[in-house]
mmCIF file of C-alpha atoms in Angstrom:
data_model
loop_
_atom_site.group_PDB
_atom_site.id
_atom_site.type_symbol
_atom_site.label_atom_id
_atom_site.label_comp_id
_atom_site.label_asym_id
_atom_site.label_seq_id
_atom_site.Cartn_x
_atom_site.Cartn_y
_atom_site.Cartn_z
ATOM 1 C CA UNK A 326 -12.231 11.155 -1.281
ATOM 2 C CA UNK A 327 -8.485 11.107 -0.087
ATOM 3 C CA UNK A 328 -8.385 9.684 3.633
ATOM 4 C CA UNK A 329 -5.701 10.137 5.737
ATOM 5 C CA UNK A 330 -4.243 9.916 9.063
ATOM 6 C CA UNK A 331 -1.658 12.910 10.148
ATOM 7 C CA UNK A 332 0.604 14.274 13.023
ATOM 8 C CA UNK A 333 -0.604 12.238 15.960
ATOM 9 C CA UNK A 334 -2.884 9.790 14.334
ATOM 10 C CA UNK A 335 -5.441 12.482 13.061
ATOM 11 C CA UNK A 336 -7.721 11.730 10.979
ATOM 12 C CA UNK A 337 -8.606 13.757 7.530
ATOM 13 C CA UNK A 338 -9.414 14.694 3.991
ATOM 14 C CA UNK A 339 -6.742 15.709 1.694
ATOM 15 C CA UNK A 340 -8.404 18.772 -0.795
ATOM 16 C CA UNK A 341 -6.197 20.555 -2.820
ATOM 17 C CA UNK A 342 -3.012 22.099 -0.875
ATOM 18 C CA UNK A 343 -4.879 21.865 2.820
ATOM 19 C CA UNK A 344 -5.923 18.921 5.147
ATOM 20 C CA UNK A 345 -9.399 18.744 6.878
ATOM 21 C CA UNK A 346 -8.940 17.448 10.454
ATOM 22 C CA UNK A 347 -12.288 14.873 10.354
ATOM 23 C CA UNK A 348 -10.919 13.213 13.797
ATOM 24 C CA UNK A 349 -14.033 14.324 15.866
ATOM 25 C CA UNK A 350 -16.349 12.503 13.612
ATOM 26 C CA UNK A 351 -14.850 9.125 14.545
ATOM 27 C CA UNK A 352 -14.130 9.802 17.679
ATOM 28 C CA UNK A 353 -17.480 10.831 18.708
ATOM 29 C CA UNK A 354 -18.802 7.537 17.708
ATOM 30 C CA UNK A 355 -16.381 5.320 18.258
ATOM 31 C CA UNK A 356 -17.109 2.573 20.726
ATOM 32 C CA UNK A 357 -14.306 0.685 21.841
ATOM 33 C CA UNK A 358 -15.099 -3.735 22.387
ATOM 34 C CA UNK A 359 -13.568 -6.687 23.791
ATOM 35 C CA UNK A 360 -12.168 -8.757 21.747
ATOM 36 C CA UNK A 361 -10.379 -6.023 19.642
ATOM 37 C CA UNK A 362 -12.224 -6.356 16.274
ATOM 38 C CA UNK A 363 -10.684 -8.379 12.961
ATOM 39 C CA UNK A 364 -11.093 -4.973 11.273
ATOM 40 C CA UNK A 365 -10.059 -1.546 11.052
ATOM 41 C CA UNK A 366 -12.728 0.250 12.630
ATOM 42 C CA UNK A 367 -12.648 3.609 10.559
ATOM 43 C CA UNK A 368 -12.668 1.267 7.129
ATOM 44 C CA UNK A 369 -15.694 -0.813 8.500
ATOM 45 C CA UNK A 370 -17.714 2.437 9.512
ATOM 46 C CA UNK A 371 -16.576 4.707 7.188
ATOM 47 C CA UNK A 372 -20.357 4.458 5.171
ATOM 48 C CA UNK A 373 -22.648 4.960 8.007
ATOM 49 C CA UNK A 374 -20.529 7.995 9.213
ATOM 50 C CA UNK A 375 -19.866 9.410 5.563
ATOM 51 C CA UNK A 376 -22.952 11.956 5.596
ATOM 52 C CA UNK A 377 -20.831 13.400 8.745
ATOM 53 C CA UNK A 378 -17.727 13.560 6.956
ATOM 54 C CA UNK A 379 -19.378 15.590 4.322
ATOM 55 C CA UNK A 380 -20.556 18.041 6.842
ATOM 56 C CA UNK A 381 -17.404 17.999 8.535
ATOM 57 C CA UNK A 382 -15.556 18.649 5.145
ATOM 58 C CA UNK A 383 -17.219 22.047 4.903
ATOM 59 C CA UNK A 384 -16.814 23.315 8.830
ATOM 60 C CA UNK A 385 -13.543 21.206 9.539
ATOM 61 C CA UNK A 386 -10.621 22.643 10.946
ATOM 62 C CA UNK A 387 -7.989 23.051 8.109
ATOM 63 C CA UNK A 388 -4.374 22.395 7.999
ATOM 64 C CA UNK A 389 -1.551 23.430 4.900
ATOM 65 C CA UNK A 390 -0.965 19.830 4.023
ATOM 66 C CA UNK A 391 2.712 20.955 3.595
ATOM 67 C CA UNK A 392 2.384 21.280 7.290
ATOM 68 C CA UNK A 393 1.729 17.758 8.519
ATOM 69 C CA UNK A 394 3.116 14.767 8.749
ATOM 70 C CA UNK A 395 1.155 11.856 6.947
ATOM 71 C CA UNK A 396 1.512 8.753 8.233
ATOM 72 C CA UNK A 397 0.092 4.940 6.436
ATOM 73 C CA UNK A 398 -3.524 5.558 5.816
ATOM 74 C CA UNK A 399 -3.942 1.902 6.895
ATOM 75 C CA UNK A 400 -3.275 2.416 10.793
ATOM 76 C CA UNK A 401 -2.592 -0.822 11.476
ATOM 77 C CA UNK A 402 -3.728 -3.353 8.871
ATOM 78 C CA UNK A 403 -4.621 -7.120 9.747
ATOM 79 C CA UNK A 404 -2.879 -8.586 6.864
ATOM 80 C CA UNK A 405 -0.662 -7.609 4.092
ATOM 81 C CA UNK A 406 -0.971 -10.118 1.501
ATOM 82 C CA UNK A 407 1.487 -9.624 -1.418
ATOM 83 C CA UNK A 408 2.440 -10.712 -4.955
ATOM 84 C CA UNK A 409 5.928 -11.794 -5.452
ATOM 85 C CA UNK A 410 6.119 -11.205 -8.924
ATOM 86 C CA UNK A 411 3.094 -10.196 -10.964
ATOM 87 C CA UNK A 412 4.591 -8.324 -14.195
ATOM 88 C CA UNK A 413 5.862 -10.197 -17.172
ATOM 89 C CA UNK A 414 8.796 -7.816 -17.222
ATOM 90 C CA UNK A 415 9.646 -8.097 -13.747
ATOM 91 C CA UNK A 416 10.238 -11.810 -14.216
ATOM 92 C CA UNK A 417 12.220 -11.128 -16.850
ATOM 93 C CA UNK A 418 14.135 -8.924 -15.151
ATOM 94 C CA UNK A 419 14.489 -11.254 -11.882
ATOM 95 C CA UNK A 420 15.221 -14.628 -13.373
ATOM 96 C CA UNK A 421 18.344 -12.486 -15.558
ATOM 97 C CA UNK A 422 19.689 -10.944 -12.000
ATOM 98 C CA UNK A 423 21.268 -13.527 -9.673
ATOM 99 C CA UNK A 424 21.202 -11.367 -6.720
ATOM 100 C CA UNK A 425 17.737 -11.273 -7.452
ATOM 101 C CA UNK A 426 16.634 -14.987 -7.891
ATOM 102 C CA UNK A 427 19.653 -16.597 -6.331
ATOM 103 C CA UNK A 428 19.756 -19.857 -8.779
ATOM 104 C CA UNK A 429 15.429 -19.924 -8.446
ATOM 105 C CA UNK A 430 13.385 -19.455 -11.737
ATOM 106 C CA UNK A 431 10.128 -17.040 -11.479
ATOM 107 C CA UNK A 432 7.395 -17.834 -13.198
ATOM 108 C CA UNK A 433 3.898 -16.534 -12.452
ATOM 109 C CA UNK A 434 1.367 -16.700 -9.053
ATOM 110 C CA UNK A 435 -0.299 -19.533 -10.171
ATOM 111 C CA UNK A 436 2.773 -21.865 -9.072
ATOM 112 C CA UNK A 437 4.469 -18.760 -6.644
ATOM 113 C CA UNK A 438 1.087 -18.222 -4.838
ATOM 114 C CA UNK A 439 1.137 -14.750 -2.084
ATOM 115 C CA UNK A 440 3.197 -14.400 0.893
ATOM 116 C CA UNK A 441 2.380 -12.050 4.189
ATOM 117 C CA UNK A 442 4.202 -9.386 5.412
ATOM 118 C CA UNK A 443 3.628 -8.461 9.233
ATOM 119 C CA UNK A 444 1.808 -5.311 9.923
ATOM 120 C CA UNK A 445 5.029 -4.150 11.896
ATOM 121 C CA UNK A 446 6.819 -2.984 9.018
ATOM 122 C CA UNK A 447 3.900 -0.245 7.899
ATOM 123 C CA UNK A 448 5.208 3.047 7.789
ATOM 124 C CA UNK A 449 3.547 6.834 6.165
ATOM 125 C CA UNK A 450 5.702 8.649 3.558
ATOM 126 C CA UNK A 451 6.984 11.061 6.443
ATOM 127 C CA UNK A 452 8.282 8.548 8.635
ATOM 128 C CA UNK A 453 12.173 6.831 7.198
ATOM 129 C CA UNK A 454 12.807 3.407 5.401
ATOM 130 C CA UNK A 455 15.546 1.994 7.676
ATOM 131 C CA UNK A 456 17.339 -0.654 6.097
ATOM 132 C CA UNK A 457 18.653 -3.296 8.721
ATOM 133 C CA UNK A 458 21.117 -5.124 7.296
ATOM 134 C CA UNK A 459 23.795 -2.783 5.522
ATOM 135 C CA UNK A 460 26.045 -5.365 3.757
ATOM 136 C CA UNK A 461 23.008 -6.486 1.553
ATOM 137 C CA UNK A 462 22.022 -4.869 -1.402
ATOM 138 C CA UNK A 463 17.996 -3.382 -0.373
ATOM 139 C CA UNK A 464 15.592 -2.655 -3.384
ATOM 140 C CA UNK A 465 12.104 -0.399 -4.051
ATOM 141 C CA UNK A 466 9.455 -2.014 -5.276
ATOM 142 C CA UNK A 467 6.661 0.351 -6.995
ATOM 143 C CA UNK A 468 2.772 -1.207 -5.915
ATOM 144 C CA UNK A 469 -0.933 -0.218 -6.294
ATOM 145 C CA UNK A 470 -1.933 -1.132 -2.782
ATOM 146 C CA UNK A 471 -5.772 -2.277 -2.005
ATOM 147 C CA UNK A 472 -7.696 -1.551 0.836
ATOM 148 C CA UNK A 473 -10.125 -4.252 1.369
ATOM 149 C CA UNK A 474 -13.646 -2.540 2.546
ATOM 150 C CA UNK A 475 -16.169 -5.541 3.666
ATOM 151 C CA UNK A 476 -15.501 -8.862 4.758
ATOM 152 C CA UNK A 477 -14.454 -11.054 1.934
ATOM 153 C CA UNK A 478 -14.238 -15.121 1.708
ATOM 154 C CA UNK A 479 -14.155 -17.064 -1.596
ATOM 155 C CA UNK A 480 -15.634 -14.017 -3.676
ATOM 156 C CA UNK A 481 -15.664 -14.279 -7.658
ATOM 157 C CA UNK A 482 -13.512 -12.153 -9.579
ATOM 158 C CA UNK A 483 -16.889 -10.442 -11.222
ATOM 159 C CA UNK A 484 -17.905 -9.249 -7.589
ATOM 160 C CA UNK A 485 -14.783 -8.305 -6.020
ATOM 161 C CA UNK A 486 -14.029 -5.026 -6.650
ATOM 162 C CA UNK A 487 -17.420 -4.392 -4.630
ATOM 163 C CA UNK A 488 -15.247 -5.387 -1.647
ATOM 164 C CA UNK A 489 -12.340 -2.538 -2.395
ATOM 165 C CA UNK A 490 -12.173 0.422 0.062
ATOM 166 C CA UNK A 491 -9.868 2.414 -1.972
ATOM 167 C CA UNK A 492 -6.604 2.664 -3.009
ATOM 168 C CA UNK A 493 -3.048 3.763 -1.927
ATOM 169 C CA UNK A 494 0.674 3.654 -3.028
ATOM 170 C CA UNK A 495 2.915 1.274 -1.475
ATOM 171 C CA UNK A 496 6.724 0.526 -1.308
ATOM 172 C CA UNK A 497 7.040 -3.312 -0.947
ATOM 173 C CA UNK A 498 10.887 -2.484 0.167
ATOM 174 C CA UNK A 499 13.173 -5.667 -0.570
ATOM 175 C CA UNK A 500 16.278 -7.058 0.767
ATOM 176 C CA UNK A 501 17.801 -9.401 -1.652
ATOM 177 C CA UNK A 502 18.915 -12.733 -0.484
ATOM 178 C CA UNK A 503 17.820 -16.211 -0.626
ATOM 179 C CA UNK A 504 15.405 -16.208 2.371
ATOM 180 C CA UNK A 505 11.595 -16.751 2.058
ATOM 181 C CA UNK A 506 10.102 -13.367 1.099
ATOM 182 C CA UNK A 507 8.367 -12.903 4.137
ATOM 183 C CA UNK A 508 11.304 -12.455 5.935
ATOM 184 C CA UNK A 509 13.370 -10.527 3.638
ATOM 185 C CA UNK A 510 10.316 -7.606 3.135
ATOM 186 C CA UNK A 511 8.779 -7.650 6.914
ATOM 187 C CA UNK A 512 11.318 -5.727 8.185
ATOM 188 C CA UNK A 513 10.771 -2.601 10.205
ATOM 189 C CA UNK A 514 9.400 0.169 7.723
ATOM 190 C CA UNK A 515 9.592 -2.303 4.673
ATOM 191 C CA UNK A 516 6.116 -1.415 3.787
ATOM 192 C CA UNK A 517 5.537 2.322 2.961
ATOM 193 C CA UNK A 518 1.631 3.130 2.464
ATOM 194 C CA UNK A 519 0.586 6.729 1.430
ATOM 195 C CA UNK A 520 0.128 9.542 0.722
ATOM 196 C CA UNK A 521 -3.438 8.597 1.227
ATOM 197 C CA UNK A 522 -6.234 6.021 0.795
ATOM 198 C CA UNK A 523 -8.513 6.935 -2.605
ATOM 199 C CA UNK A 524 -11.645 5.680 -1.990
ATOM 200 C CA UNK A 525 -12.971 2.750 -4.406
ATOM 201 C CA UNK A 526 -15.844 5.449 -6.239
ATOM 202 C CA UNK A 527 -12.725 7.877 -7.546
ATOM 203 C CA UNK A 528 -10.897 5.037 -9.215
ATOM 204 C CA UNK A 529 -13.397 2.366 -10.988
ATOM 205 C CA UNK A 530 -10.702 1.203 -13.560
ATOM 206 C CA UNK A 531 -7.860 -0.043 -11.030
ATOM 207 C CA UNK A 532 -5.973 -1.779 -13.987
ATOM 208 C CA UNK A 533 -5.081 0.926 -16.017
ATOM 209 C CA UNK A 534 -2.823 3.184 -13.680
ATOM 210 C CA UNK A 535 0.146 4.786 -14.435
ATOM 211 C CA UNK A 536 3.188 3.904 -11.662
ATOM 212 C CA UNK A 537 6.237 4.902 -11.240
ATOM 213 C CA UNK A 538 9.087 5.969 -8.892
ATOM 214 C CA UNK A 539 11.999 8.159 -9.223
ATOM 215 C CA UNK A 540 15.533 8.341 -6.997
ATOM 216 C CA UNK A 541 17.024 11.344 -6.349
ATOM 217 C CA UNK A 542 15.427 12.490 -9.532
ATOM 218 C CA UNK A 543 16.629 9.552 -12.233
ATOM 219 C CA UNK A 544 13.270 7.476 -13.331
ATOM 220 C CA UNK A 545 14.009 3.676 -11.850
ATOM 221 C CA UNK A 546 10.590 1.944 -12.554
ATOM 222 C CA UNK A 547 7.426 3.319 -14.957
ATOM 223 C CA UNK A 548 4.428 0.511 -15.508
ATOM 224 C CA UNK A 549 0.843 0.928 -15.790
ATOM 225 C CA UNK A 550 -1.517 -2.001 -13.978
ATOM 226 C CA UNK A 551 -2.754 -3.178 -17.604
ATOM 227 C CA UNK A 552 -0.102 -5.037 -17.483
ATOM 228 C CA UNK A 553 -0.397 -7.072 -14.161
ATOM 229 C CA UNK A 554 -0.685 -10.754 -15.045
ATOM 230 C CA UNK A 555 -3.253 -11.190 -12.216
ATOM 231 C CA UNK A 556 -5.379 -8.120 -11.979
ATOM 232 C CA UNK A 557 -6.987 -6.353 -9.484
ATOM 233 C CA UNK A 558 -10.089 -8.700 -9.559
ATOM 234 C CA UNK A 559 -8.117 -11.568 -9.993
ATOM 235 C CA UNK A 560 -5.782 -11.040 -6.753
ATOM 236 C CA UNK A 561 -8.900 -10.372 -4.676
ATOM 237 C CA UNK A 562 -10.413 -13.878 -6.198
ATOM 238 C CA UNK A 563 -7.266 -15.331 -5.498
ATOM 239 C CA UNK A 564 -5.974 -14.014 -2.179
ATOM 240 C CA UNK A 565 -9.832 -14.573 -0.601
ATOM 241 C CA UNK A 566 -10.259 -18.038 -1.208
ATOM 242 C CA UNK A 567 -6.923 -18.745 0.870
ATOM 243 C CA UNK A 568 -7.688 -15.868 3.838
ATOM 244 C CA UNK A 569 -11.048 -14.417 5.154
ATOM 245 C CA UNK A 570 -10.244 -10.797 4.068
ATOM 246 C CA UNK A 571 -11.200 -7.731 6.253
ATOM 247 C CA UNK A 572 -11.594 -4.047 6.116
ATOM 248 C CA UNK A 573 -8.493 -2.601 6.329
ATOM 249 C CA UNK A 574 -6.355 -5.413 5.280
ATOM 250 C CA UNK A 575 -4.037 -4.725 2.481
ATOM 251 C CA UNK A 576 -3.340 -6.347 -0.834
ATOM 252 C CA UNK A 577 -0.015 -5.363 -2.545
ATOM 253 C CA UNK A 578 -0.614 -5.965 -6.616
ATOM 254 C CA UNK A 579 2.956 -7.092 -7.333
ATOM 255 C CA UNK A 580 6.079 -4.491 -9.469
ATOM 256 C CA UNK A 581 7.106 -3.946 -12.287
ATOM 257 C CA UNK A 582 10.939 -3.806 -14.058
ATOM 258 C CA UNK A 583 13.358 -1.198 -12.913
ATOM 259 C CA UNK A 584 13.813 -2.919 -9.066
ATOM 260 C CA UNK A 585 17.001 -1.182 -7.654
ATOM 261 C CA UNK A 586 19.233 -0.686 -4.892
ATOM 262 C CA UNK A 587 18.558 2.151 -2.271
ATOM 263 C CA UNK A 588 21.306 3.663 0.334
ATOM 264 C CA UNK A 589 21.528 5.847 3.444
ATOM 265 C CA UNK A 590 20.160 9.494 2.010
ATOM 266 C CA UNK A 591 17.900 8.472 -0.930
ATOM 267 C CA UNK A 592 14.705 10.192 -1.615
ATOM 268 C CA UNK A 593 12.072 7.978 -3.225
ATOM 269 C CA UNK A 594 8.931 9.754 -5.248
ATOM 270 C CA UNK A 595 6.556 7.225 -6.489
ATOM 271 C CA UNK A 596 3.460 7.744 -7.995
ATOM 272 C CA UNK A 597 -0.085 6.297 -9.186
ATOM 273 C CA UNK A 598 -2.259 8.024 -11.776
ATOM 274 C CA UNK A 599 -5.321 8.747 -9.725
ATOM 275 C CA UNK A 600 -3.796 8.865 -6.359
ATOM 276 C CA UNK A 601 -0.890 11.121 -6.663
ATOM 277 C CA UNK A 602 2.959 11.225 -5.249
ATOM 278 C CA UNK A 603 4.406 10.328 -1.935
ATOM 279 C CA UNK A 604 8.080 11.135 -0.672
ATOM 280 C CA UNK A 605 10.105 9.003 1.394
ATOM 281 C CA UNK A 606 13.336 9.098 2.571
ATOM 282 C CA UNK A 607 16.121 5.476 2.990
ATOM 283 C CA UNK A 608 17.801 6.761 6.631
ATOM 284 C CA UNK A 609 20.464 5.185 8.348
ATOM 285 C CA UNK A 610 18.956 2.278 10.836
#
């Protein structure tokens, strides 16, 4: 199933060339608490309303997708943990580019470890990158993003894909310098999530995706996940036994080669083999 949120924070199911607007099915059962849960609320209940969905699906009111504007699947995540360099070429690449490592050699996770990103810079596809500081050179980065599903604390890299809510594209959007990384990609719209979340049943091989994104047409970056150095599993493993994971937080997998710089007009189309293609656009801040 393709999940997404639309127009004013709609909710629905992408099929084919339409949208179905599944908003009443959460909203009738939706029950707001104090304290504001950990969690994203659709994520956590999306199972016990599912059978709903499915009826929904076939009586739903339907939209041309061309029609709406999709915004991050992932409302408004808890956490986006990320990978600062998780492809063998993409160290290559950054330890050889001085605007890129700034006199710091990059060597794996296992000595770089994950950084956050705050949940302020999550944008849709249809909504514009903004790049704040102008004199600096700004890069895409090309991601599998995982949606975590259930709870997850110290789980073993044999169980943790049972913990994956699906899957999405993200833009881990960069500006080079030699700040900590969680200041350099938190900024405002710096993390682009779309077109959709795939649930975890529709992709049960996540490391062996095609990815890529193109600029204006020209091919920058083309990878496939076999060749993260800490898979899917492994991340999970890894990123849990630092943070209690919830539904609806976010795990960015890392990029690979072809990081570039963006300007004021660019269109970005990146893609993941089982997800699909999302457009954005670099506008002027």
């Amino acid at each position: 199933m393709k999940l997404c949120i639309f127009d004013d924070d709609r909710i629905g199911v992408a099929l084919g060339q339409d949208v179905v607007d599944i908003t009443d099915v959460f909203a009738s059962s939706f029950r707001p608490t104090w304290p504001y849960p950990k969690y994203d609320w659709i994520i956590n209940n999306f199972e016990s309303v599912r059978p709903h969905i499915d009826e929904a699906i076939e009586s739903g009111r339907r939209v041309p997708l061309a029609s709406v504007r999709l915004r991050a699947p992932v409302a408004n995540p808890g956490k986006i943990i990320a990978a600062p360099i998780n492809y063998k070429d993409h160290i290559a690449e950054a330890n050889n580019d001085p605007q890129i490592n700034h006199g710091k050699t990059f060597t794996d996770l296992s000595t770089l470890g994950v950084f956050l990103k705050a949940n302020s810079s999550v944008i849709g596809c249809h909504e514009d990158i903004r790049i704040p500081f102008p004199d600096r050179r700004t890069d895409h980065e090309v991601e599998l993003a995982v949606v975590i599903g259930r709870e997850a604390k110290k789980v073993s890299r044999e169980n943790a894909l049972a913990f994956v809510f699906g899957y999405c594209i993200g833009l881990d959007m960069t500006v080079r310098g030699p700040e900590l990384p969680d200041f350099r990609k938190s900024a405002d719209t710096f993390s682009v999530l779309g077109p959709w979340i795939v649930t975890a049943d529709e992709i049960p091989e996540p490391n062996s995706l095609d990815l890529s994104i193109h600029v204006n047409g020209e091919l920058r970056q083309q990878s496939n996940t076999k060749y993260l150095i800490y898979d899917v599993q492994r991340l999970i493993e890894y990123a849990s036994a630092m943070y209690t994971l919830y539904p609806g937080d976010v795990i960015m997998t890392g990029t690979p080669a072809g990081v570039s710089p963006v300007t004021y007009g660019d269109i970005l189309e990146a893609s993941v083999s089982g997800i699909g293609t999302m457009t954005a656009r670099v506008a002027a801040n």
